mmCIF file of C-alpha atoms in Angstrom:
data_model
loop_
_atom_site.group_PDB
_atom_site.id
_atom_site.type_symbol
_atom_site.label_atom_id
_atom_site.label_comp_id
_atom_site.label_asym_id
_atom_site.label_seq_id
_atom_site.Cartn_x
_atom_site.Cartn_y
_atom_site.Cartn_z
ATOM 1 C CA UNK A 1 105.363 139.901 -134.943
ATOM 2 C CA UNK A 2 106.733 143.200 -134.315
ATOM 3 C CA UNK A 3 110.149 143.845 -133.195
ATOM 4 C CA UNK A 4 108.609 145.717 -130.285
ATOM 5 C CA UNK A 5 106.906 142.959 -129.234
ATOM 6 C CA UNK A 6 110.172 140.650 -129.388
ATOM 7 C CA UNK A 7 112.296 142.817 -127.843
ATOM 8 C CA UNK A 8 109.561 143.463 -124.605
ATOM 9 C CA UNK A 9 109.978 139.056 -124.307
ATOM 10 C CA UNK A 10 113.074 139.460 -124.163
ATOM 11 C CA UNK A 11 113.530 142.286 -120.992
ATOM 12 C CA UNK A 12 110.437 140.469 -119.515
ATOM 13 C CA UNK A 13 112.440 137.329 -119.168
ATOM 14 C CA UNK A 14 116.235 138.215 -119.240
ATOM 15 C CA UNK A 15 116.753 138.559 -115.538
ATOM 16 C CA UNK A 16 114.870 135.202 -114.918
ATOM 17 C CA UNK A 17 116.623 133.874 -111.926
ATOM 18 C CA UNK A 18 117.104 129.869 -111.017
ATOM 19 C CA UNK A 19 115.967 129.311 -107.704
ATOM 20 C CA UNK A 20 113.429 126.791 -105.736
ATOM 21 C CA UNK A 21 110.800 127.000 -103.576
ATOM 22 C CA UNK A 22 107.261 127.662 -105.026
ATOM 23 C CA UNK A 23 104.974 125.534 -107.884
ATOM 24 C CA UNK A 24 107.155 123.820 -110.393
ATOM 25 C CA UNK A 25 105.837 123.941 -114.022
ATOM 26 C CA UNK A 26 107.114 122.411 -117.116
ATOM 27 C CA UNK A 27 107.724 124.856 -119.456
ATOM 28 C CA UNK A 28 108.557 125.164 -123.061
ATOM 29 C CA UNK A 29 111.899 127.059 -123.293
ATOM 30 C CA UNK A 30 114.134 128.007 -126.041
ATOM 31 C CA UNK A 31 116.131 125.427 -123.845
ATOM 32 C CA UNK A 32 113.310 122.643 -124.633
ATOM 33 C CA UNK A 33 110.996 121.492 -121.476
ATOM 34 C CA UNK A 34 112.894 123.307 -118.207
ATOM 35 C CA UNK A 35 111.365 122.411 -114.811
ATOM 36 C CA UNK A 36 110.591 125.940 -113.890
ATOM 37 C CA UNK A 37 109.209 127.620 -110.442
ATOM 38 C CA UNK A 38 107.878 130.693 -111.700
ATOM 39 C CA UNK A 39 108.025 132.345 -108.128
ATOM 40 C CA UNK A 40 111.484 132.174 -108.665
ATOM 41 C CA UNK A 41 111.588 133.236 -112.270
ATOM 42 C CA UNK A 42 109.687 136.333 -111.641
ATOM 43 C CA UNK A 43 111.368 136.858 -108.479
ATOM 44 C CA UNK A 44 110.993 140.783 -107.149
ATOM 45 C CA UNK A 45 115.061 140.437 -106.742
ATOM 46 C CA UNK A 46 116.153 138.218 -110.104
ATOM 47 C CA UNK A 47 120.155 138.386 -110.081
ATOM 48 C CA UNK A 48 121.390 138.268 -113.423
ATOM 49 C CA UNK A 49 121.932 135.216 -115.538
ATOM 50 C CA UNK A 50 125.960 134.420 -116.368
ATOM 51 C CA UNK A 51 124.412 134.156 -120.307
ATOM 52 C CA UNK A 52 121.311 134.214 -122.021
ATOM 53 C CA UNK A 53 121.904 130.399 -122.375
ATOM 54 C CA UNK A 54 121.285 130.125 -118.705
ATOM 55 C CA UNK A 55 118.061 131.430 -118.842
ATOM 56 C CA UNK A 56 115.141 129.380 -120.260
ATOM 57 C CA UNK A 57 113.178 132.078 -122.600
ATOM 58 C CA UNK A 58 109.433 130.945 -122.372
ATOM 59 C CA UNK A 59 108.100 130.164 -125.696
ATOM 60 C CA UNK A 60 104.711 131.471 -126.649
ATOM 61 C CA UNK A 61 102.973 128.119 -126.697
ATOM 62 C CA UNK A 62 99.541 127.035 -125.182
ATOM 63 C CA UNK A 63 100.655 125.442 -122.170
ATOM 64 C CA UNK A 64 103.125 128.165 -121.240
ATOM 65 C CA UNK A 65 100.018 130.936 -121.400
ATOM 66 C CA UNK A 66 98.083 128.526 -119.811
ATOM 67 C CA UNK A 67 100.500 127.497 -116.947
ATOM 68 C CA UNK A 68 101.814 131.521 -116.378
ATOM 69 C CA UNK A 69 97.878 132.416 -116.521
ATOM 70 C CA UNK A 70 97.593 130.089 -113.513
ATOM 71 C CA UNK A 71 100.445 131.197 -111.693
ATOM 72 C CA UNK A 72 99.903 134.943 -112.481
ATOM 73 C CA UNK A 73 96.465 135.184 -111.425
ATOM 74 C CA UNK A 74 96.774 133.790 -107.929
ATOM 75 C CA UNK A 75 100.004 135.891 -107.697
ATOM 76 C CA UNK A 76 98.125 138.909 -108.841
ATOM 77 C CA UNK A 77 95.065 138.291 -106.075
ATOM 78 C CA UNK A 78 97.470 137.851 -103.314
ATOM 79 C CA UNK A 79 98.989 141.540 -104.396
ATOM 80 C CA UNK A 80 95.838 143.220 -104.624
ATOM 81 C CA UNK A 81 94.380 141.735 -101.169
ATOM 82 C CA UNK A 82 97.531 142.481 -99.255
ATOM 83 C CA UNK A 83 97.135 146.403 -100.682
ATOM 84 C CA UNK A 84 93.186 146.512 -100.033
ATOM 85 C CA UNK A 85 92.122 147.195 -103.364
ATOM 86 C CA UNK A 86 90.128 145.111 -105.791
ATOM 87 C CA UNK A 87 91.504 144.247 -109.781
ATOM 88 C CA UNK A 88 90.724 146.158 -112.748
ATOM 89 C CA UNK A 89 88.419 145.201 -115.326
ATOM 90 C CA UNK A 90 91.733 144.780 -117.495
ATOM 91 C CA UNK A 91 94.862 146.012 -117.737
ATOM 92 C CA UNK A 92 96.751 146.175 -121.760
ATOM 93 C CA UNK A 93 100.282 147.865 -123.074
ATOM 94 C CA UNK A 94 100.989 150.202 -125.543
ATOM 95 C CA UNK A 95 103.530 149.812 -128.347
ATOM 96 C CA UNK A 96 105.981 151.410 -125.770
ATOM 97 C CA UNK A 97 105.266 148.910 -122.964
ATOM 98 C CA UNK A 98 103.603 151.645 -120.711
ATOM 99 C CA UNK A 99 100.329 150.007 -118.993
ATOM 100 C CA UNK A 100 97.143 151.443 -119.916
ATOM 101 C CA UNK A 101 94.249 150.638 -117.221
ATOM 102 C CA UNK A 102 90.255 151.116 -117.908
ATOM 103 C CA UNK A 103 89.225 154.947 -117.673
ATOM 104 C CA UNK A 104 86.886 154.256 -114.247
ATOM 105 C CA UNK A 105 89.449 152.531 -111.991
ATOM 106 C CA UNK A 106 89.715 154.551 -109.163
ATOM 107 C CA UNK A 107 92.746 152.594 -107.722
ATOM 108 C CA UNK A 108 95.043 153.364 -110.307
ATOM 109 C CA UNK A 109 97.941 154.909 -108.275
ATOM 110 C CA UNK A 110 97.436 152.256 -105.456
ATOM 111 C CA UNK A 111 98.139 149.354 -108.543
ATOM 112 C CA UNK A 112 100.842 151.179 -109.925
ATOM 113 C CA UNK A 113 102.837 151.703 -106.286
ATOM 114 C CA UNK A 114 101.927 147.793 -105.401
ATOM 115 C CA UNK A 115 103.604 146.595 -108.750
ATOM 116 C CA UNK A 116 106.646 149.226 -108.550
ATOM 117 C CA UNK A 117 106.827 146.887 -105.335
ATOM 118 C CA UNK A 118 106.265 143.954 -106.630
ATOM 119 C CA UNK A 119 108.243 143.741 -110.087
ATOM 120 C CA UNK A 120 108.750 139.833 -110.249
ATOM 121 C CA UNK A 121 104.567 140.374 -110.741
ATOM 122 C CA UNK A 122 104.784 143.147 -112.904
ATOM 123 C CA UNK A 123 107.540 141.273 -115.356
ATOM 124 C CA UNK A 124 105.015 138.469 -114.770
ATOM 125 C CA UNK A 125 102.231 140.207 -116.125
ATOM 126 C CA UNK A 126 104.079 141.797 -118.827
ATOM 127 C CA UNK A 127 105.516 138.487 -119.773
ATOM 128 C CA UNK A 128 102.488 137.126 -120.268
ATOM 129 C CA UNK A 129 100.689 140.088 -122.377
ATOM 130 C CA UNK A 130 103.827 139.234 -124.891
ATOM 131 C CA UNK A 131 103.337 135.691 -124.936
ATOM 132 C CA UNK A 132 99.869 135.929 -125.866
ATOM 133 C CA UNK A 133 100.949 138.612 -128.379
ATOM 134 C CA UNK A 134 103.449 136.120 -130.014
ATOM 135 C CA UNK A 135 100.255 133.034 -129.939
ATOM 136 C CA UNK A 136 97.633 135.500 -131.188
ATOM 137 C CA UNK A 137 100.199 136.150 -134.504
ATOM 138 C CA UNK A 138 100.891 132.670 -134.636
ATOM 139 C CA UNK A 139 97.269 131.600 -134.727
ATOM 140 C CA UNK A 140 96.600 134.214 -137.280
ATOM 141 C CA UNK A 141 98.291 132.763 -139.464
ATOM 142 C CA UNK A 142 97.376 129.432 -138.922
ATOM 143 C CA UNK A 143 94.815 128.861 -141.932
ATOM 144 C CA UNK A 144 97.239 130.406 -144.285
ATOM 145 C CA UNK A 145 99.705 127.612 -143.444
ATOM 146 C CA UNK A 146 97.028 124.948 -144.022
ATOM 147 C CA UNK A 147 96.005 126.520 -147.481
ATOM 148 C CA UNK A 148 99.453 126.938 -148.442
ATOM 149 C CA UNK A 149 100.386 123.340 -147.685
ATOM 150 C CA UNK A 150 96.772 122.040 -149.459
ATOM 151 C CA UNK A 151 97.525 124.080 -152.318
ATOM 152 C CA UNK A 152 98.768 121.856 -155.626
ATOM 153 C CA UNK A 153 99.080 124.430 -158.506
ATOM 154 C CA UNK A 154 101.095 127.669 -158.816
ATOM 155 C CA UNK A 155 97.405 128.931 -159.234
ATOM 156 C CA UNK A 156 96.727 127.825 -156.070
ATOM 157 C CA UNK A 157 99.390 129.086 -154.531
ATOM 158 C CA UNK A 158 99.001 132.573 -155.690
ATOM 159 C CA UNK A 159 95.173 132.648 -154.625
ATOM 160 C CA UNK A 160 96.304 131.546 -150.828
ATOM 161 C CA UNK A 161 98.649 134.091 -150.875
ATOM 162 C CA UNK A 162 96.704 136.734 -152.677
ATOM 163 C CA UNK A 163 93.843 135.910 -149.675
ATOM 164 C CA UNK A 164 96.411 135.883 -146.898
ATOM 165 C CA UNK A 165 98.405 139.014 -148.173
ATOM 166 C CA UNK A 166 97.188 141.509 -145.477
ATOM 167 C CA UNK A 167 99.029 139.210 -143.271
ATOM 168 C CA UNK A 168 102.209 139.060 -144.743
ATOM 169 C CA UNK A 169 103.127 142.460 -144.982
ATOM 170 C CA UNK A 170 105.509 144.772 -142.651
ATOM 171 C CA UNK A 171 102.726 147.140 -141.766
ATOM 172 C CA UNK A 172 100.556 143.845 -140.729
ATOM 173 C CA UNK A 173 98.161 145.611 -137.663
ATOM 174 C CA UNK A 174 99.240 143.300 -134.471
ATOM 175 C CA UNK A 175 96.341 142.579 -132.183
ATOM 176 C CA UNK A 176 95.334 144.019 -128.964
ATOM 177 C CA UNK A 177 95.997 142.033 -126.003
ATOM 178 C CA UNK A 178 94.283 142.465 -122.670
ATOM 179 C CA UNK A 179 94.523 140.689 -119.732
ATOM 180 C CA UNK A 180 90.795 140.188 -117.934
ATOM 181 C CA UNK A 181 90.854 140.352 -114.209
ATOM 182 C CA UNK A 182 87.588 138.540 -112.509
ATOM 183 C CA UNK A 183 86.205 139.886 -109.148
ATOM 184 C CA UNK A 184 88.636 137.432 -107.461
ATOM 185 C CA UNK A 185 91.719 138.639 -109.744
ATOM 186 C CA UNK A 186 91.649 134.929 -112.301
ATOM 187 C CA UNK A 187 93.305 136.364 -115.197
ATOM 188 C CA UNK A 188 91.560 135.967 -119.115
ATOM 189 C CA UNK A 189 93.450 136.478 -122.121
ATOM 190 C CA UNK A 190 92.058 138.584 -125.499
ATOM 191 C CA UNK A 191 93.433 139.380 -128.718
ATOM 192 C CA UNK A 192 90.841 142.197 -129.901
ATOM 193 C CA UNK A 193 88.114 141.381 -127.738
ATOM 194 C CA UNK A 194 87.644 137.771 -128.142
ATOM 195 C CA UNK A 195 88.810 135.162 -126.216
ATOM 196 C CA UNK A 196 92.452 133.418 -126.904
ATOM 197 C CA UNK A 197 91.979 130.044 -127.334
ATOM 198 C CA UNK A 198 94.555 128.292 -125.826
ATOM 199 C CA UNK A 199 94.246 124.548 -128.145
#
């Protein structure tokens, strides 16, 4: 994972605020499982944590994606109807964090102004394209683990890594997240084009 990538987690979820009063999910922290209400985590007025212990850094696990996919999308739809304007077909980051948005949407400044306004949303949303970034490496590199660990002989062992090399290495390319919007604003999750799989 690239230190980029890390170190856009990390503002995403630094000014996470405690706080009560929406959905509660239980979510895997660096803490361990934190009873979290994500309205209040992505608040649009966080105040800032006494330490970073205080705040519960969302690991990029299944359930978390799935549970911030949940709460981001219906957050997201209540946004875009209370501006008048409809989703984009997707909406991805570059390298530098700056959001990139399809070409053909014609409400591009009207999204942009709504989630200068709303910035508990737009750390939400950002939160989640690194999360997924984090899983997508992670699964990656899944069947390398499994080989590894199957492997008996030093022969073995060299062929798994020989295989898995391209994966292994600094200049690794990182996949290309996007979050899907559906005509009512449900959020979908890809690393390259195809699907996550959140298992």
């Amino acid at each position: 994972m690239s230190s980029d990538v890390a170190s856009v987690l990390m503002q995403q979820q630094e000014l996470a605020p405690s706080g009560a009063g929406g959905k509660i999910y239980s979510a895997n922290t660096g803490n361990g499982y934190e009873e979290l209400d994500f309205d209040a985590y992505f608040s649009d007025t966080p105040s800032a944590p006494k330490s970073l212990e205080d705040v519960g850094l969302l690991l990029p696990s299944a359930d978390n994606i799935a549970a911030l996919t949940e709460h981001a999308s219906a957050r997201f739809q209540q946004v875009l109807d209370s501006y008048g304007i409809p989703a984009p077909d997707s909406i991805s980051y570059d390298e530098r964090g700056n959001m990139k948005l399809p070409a053909d949407y014609q409400y591009r400044d009207e999204l942009e102004q709504a989630l200068e306004e709303n910035s508990g949303l737009d750390r939400e949303l950002r939160t989640l394209n690194a999360l997924a970034s984090h899983y997508a490496e992670i699964q990656k590199l899944a069947p390398f683990r499994e080989e590894y660990s199957a492997a008996g002989t030093q022969a073995e062992i060299n062929a798994v890594l020989q295989r898995y090399n391209h994966l292994l290495k600094d200049n690794n390319s990182y996949s290309k997240i996007a979050l899907n919007f559906s005509d009512d604003g449900s959020i979908s999750l890809t690393a390259d084009g195809n699907a996550i799989q959140l298992t």
